């Protein structure tokens, strides 16, 4: 009876998505902006591996608000409504796990590698 | 689920589209009956029945597909309530009053609900916790007489009502959560009531795990349910998932309600639990309110869910 809503992923965000490497693959090229797209209640990519000094930008492509909150409290976004953005610069190497405080089943990870 | 036959009967009975579950509280396991039978049973036992209304997930401020104006559909729901021939005693709103916790959204929701002319009891949804203070705006507005993050209980015609909060300080990877201080309070609150007291618990996120992957459940609900196990009649009313799903487990009947703003997919159907597009004519069939009637001293209970169109 109903069709599931097909969400718009901003094309700029979709293009920039490729700039963030997945998992523990080769070191990421320092392309800015590095974008993590929030779509269908997931972070894409779920695991982003970047070099120290990278600024990551989360963009909400859903019709529902989300947040990005680091479990170690190192960053916390305000509520991002549709097309809302939040950026954070990673100045220290390490693994940063984060989640959406509104929908805590949404989790992601940023692996920041030393040069 | 079970609501379909009730819906048909309710349409006949009330004359406006939809379903409702009419509950009678009494001994043993609850089962659904029609409004007519409840009234007849009430006459026999000499107990004056009462009903209350549940609305949920009004998401005031939502303006996207499939509903460009969540205020308008909420107003329609309230108009239906106002037109009911048997006035409910009060309204319970099971959360996500607003979309983004903005003062104007809360103001508009209050303004619209006021048109019903009934007392309203609130519990927050996760969308009502999005202010700077992480729920302070909600508490400032609705928290008078509540404890902790806003939980409370009250008695009405021999039925004990408990409003719980399971959308605050959620943990990564988890679902809804009550937290220990609230569970401790619940234990003490229930301690003063005999096992024959009908209990109605209302909270935003479902108190049973409907779909873990989408967070449709409450991590520490089992603790709350174990405290409720000794009661003969427990009715749990939830929102959050924007659709009617019901389950009976022992003496506990669980119900989720429709939203007045937009429908969400069935558990696991589709990629995510977001708003579902609905063909223009079908949106109203996916939105609704719920009537719960309580008739003391009779066995079976029934609840009626009503759609907006
Ligand atoms: Cu979220």
XYZ file of C-alpha atoms and ligand atoms in Angstrom:
425
model
C 0.000 0.000 0.000
C 2.830 2.380 0.816
C 6.213 2.792 -0.735
C 9.200 3.241 1.456
C 10.508 6.722 1.073
C 13.488 6.915 -1.212
C 15.848 9.317 0.441
C 17.809 11.913 -1.396
C 21.490 11.678 -0.877
C 22.961 15.036 -1.843
C 25.075 14.416 -4.893
C 27.981 16.401 -3.485
C 27.902 14.211 -0.417
C 27.702 11.073 -2.507
C 30.711 12.146 -4.528
C 32.741 13.087 -1.497
C 31.879 9.763 0.099
C 34.474 8.120 -2.084
C 37.138 10.265 -0.487
C 36.750 8.485 2.847
C 38.384 5.094 2.812
C 36.617 2.113 4.232
C 37.792 -0.003 7.133
C 41.504 -0.582 7.511
C 42.254 -0.095 3.846
C 45.113 2.018 2.511
C 45.685 5.409 4.202
C 43.126 7.946 3.103
C 44.151 10.690 0.736
C 43.739 14.007 2.541
C 40.868 15.231 0.427
C 38.639 17.906 1.872
C 35.860 17.869 2.624
C 35.615 14.311 3.850
C 31.961 13.576 4.209
C 30.072 10.930 6.105
C 26.529 10.709 4.854
C 23.695 9.826 7.182
C 21.031 7.982 5.235
C 18.406 5.408 6.142
C 19.483 5.623 9.786
C 23.048 4.552 9.014
C 26.414 6.283 8.813
C 28.126 5.861 5.460
C 30.762 4.726 5.682
C 30.254 3.134 9.070
C 34.013 3.020 9.600
C 36.103 5.895 8.250
C 39.898 5.686 8.308
C 41.641 9.050 7.968
C 45.043 10.608 8.709
C 45.560 12.925 11.673
C 44.432 16.455 10.918
C 41.458 15.420 8.810
C 38.233 17.332 9.132
C 35.219 15.082 8.743
C 31.788 16.449 7.947
C 28.601 14.531 8.654
C 25.597 15.388 6.469
C 22.095 14.279 7.373
C 20.277 12.989 4.281
C 17.310 11.607 6.226
C 13.923 13.231 6.818
C 14.467 12.637 10.522
C 16.906 14.499 12.786
C 20.092 12.804 13.924
C 23.126 13.604 16.046
C 26.742 12.499 16.131
C 28.113 11.922 19.639
C 31.527 10.455 20.492
C 31.414 7.853 23.231
C 34.577 9.373 24.783
C 32.831 12.778 24.577
C 35.537 14.208 22.296
C 32.853 15.578 19.958
C 29.119 16.115 20.079
C 27.029 17.641 17.309
C 23.918 19.707 17.780
C 20.756 18.141 16.372
C 21.038 17.979 12.595
C 17.782 18.208 10.732
C 17.543 17.258 7.047
C 20.663 18.472 5.188
C 22.173 19.614 8.493
C 25.976 19.353 8.803
C 28.514 18.920 11.541
C 32.301 19.016 11.203
C 35.083 17.933 13.517
C 38.846 17.991 13.039
C 40.731 14.976 14.351
C 44.048 16.178 15.760
C 44.974 13.004 17.650
C 45.454 9.460 16.394
C 43.096 6.850 17.779
C 39.777 5.117 17.330
C 36.698 7.235 17.912
C 33.426 5.386 18.314
C 30.305 7.475 18.018
C 26.528 7.109 17.825
C 23.326 9.044 17.280
C 22.010 10.037 20.699
C 18.453 10.088 19.337
C 18.681 6.666 17.662
C 21.373 4.891 19.655
C 21.292 1.815 17.442
C 23.056 4.017 14.865
C 26.769 3.619 15.494
C 29.942 4.479 13.594
C 33.685 4.648 14.014
C 36.488 6.952 12.914
C 39.995 5.504 12.866
C 42.534 8.323 12.896
C 46.009 7.222 11.846
C 49.300 8.873 12.804
C 51.329 10.085 9.826
C -2.680 -8.030 14.219
C -5.850 -8.131 16.254
C -7.137 -4.680 15.575
C -8.874 -5.296 12.303
C -12.152 -6.797 13.554
C -12.307 -4.226 16.341
C -11.845 -1.481 13.849
C -14.852 -2.585 11.868
C -17.007 -2.820 14.947
C -15.828 0.521 16.161
C -16.714 2.164 12.890
C -20.245 0.866 13.273
C -20.361 1.892 16.850
C -18.838 5.343 16.783
C -19.665 6.380 13.275
C -16.253 7.651 12.405
C -13.569 5.709 10.685
C -11.042 3.820 12.626
C -10.311 1.463 15.386
C -10.141 1.722 19.083
C -9.443 -0.758 21.736
C -11.844 -0.703 24.579
C -10.479 -2.259 27.696
C -12.300 -3.513 30.709
C -10.094 -4.104 33.694
C -10.806 -6.888 36.085
C -9.569 -10.316 37.055
C -7.401 -12.579 34.991
C -6.240 -12.293 31.432
C -7.647 -9.470 29.390
C -9.434 -9.924 26.143
C -11.033 -7.536 23.748
C -14.744 -6.837 23.668
C -16.839 -4.311 21.869
C -17.906 -1.015 23.343
C -21.513 -2.215 23.430
C -20.657 -5.314 25.422
C -18.558 -3.291 27.810
C -21.414 -0.928 28.440
C -23.731 -3.873 29.044
C -21.255 -5.448 31.451
C -20.907 -2.167 33.258
C -24.644 -1.939 33.698
C -24.710 -5.455 35.174
C -21.965 -4.789 37.725
C -23.180 -1.302 38.510
C -19.735 0.121 37.856
C -19.535 3.306 35.858
C -17.141 2.707 32.999
C -14.697 5.354 31.931
C -12.561 5.786 28.911
C -9.449 7.695 28.091
C -7.742 8.514 24.884
C -4.247 7.875 23.621
C -2.639 10.076 21.001
C 0.965 9.684 19.945
C 3.775 10.929 17.774
C 2.200 14.208 16.692
C 5.647 15.398 15.504
C 4.520 19.028 15.358
C 6.989 20.745 13.039
C 7.256 17.820 10.617
C 6.663 19.195 7.109
C 8.052 16.535 4.782
C 6.769 13.724 2.676
C 4.230 12.174 3.252
C 2.775 14.903 5.475
C 3.538 18.564 4.678
C 1.600 19.720 7.744
C 1.676 17.598 10.891
C -0.176 20.406 12.678
C -3.179 19.967 10.395
C -3.439 16.201 10.921
C -3.031 16.636 14.683
C -5.828 19.204 14.614
C -7.981 16.718 12.704
C -7.332 14.103 15.362
C -8.332 16.544 18.081
C -11.479 17.450 16.159
C -12.387 13.731 16.107
C -11.884 13.579 19.845
C -14.063 16.633 20.365
C -16.805 15.036 18.289
C -16.874 11.816 20.320
C -20.328 11.204 21.782
C -18.867 9.710 24.984
C -16.284 12.091 26.360
C -13.096 10.388 27.463
C -11.952 11.372 30.960
C -8.513 12.466 29.786
C -5.891 12.174 27.075
C -2.526 10.453 27.278
C 0.074 11.615 24.766
C 2.773 8.966 24.437
C 5.494 11.237 23.134
C 7.179 12.793 20.146
C 4.920 15.765 20.695
C 7.296 17.779 18.509
C 9.720 17.124 15.698
C 12.668 19.162 17.027
C 11.736 20.281 20.579
C 11.369 23.896 19.455
C 9.360 26.225 21.737
C 7.012 27.083 18.863
C 6.375 23.385 18.201
C 5.532 22.728 21.855
C 3.355 25.871 21.881
C 1.427 24.766 18.815
C 0.964 21.223 20.126
C -0.388 22.576 23.414
C -2.645 24.990 21.596
C -4.122 22.257 19.398
C -4.558 19.780 22.261
C -6.284 22.444 24.299
C -9.077 22.422 21.741
C -10.020 18.951 22.992
C -10.968 20.488 26.329
C -9.577 17.560 28.304
C -6.772 17.029 30.805
C -3.640 15.769 29.042
C -0.936 13.555 30.521
C 2.399 13.504 28.725
C 5.497 11.390 28.459
C 8.292 12.514 26.118
C 9.617 10.886 22.983
C 13.203 11.205 21.794
C 12.125 14.116 19.570
C 11.084 16.034 22.694
C 14.611 15.825 24.138
C 16.397 17.782 21.409
C 16.710 21.167 23.116
C 20.093 22.420 24.367
C 19.299 21.091 27.815
C 18.513 17.599 26.517
C 14.964 17.495 27.831
C 14.883 20.588 30.032
C 12.369 22.289 27.723
C 10.023 19.319 28.117
C 10.436 19.222 31.901
C 9.908 22.975 32.272
C 6.651 22.632 30.395
C 5.210 19.319 31.552
C 7.303 18.310 34.543
C 5.263 19.886 37.372
C 4.526 17.227 39.961
C 6.778 14.644 38.321
C 9.963 13.043 39.580
C 13.417 12.526 38.078
C 13.340 13.038 34.326
C 9.555 13.431 34.402
C 8.079 10.112 35.508
C 4.917 9.986 37.634
C 1.859 7.977 38.525
C -1.761 8.714 39.350
C -4.960 6.875 40.179
C -8.225 7.199 38.340
C -11.408 5.309 39.238
C -9.408 2.521 40.824
C -6.941 2.147 37.979
C -3.285 2.962 38.623
C -1.576 4.842 35.784
C 2.201 5.041 35.484
C 4.003 7.365 33.042
C 7.613 6.349 32.394
C 10.501 7.925 30.467
C 12.632 5.679 28.250
C 14.165 8.195 25.849
C 16.706 9.929 28.069
C 20.498 9.417 28.184
C 20.409 6.530 25.713
C 23.528 4.415 25.320
C 25.361 3.685 22.075
C 24.160 0.513 20.417
C 21.179 0.272 22.750
C 17.441 0.812 22.533
C 15.115 2.707 24.869
C 16.116 2.745 28.520
C 14.528 3.541 31.902
C 17.659 3.639 34.045
C 18.039 2.381 37.599
C 16.736 5.446 39.497
C 13.435 5.259 37.618
C 13.170 1.482 38.093
C 13.797 1.934 41.823
C 11.023 4.505 41.938
C 8.683 2.196 39.995
C 9.261 -0.613 42.459
C 8.355 1.629 45.381
C 5.401 3.096 43.513
C 3.890 -0.305 42.716
C 4.551 -1.684 46.193
C 1.585 0.209 47.607
C -0.928 -1.402 45.260
C -2.717 -4.720 45.550
C -2.394 -7.308 42.798
C -6.031 -6.744 41.851
C -5.445 -3.098 40.938
C -5.570 -2.673 37.166
C -2.341 -1.045 35.994
C -1.822 1.052 32.881
C 1.808 1.832 32.026
C 2.535 4.334 29.289
C 5.905 5.240 27.833
C 7.152 6.258 24.387
C 9.366 3.425 23.117
C 7.756 -0.035 23.112
C 8.357 -2.041 26.272
C 8.854 -5.239 24.362
C 11.421 -5.825 21.658
C 9.628 -5.467 18.361
C 12.723 -4.993 16.182
C 16.102 -4.646 17.824
C 17.948 -3.534 14.694
C 15.796 -0.403 14.567
C 15.949 0.156 18.303
C 12.281 -0.737 18.716
C 12.412 -1.936 22.285
C 13.567 -0.974 25.783
C 16.795 -2.457 27.126
C 15.759 -2.693 30.766
C 12.017 -3.287 30.257
C 12.292 -6.835 31.632
C 13.073 -5.383 35.071
C 9.956 -3.234 34.930
C 7.851 -6.130 33.668
C 9.023 -8.408 36.465
C 7.704 -5.836 38.948
C 4.382 -5.837 37.091
C 4.086 -9.634 36.941
C 2.069 -9.982 40.167
C -0.742 -7.751 38.897
C -3.793 -9.366 37.355
C -4.296 -6.752 34.692
C -1.507 -4.729 33.114
C -1.941 -2.647 29.982
C 1.156 -1.166 28.348
C 0.620 1.722 25.922
C 3.474 2.849 23.685
C 4.110 5.001 20.630
C 7.316 5.490 18.658
C 6.743 3.024 15.813
C 3.744 4.796 14.223
C 1.633 1.691 13.734
C -0.613 -0.593 15.760
C 1.090 -3.725 17.027
C -0.292 -5.707 19.923
C 0.841 -8.603 22.016
C -0.449 -10.358 25.110
C 1.980 -12.043 27.453
C 0.504 -13.502 30.621
C -1.499 -10.733 32.268
C 0.253 -8.006 30.294
C -1.228 -6.586 27.096
C 1.146 -4.469 25.001
C -0.090 -1.931 22.460
C 1.670 0.510 20.194
C -0.358 3.355 18.683
C -0.537 5.088 15.349
C 1.022 8.488 14.851
C -1.061 11.524 13.961
C 1.762 12.676 11.631
C 3.156 9.920 9.413
C 3.322 6.123 9.166
C 6.483 4.048 9.517
C 7.206 0.696 7.884
C 6.391 -2.639 9.474
C 9.319 -4.026 11.499
C 12.225 -4.809 9.178
C 10.272 -3.902 6.053
C 12.435 -1.504 4.115
C 15.859 -0.054 4.804
C 15.075 2.151 7.778
C 12.409 3.198 10.295
C 11.768 6.622 8.738
C 8.588 8.222 7.389
C 6.786 6.167 4.761
C 5.479 7.775 1.636
C 1.754 7.298 1.330
C -0.458 7.982 -1.651
C -2.347 11.185 -0.926
C -5.680 9.507 -0.252
C -4.151 6.896 2.028
C -2.287 9.050 4.508
C -5.281 9.487 6.778
C -5.880 5.755 6.908
C -2.397 5.378 8.378
C -2.850 7.987 11.112
C -5.008 7.688 14.163
C -5.893 7.885 17.816
C -6.843 5.232 20.366
C -9.658 4.993 22.851
C -9.186 2.857 25.927
C -12.190 2.178 28.104
C -11.959 0.680 31.525
C -14.838 -1.146 33.164
C -14.006 -2.322 36.612
C -15.313 -5.569 37.972
C -15.664 -7.330 34.650
C -13.196 -9.742 33.116
C -12.422 -8.838 29.577
C -10.868 -5.649 28.303
C -10.955 -4.041 24.879
C -9.168 -1.204 23.153
C -10.252 0.595 19.989
C -7.896 2.240 17.498
C -9.338 4.851 15.179
C -7.775 6.120 11.981
C -8.217 9.685 10.745
C -9.856 8.701 7.505
Cu 19.394 9.310 14.651
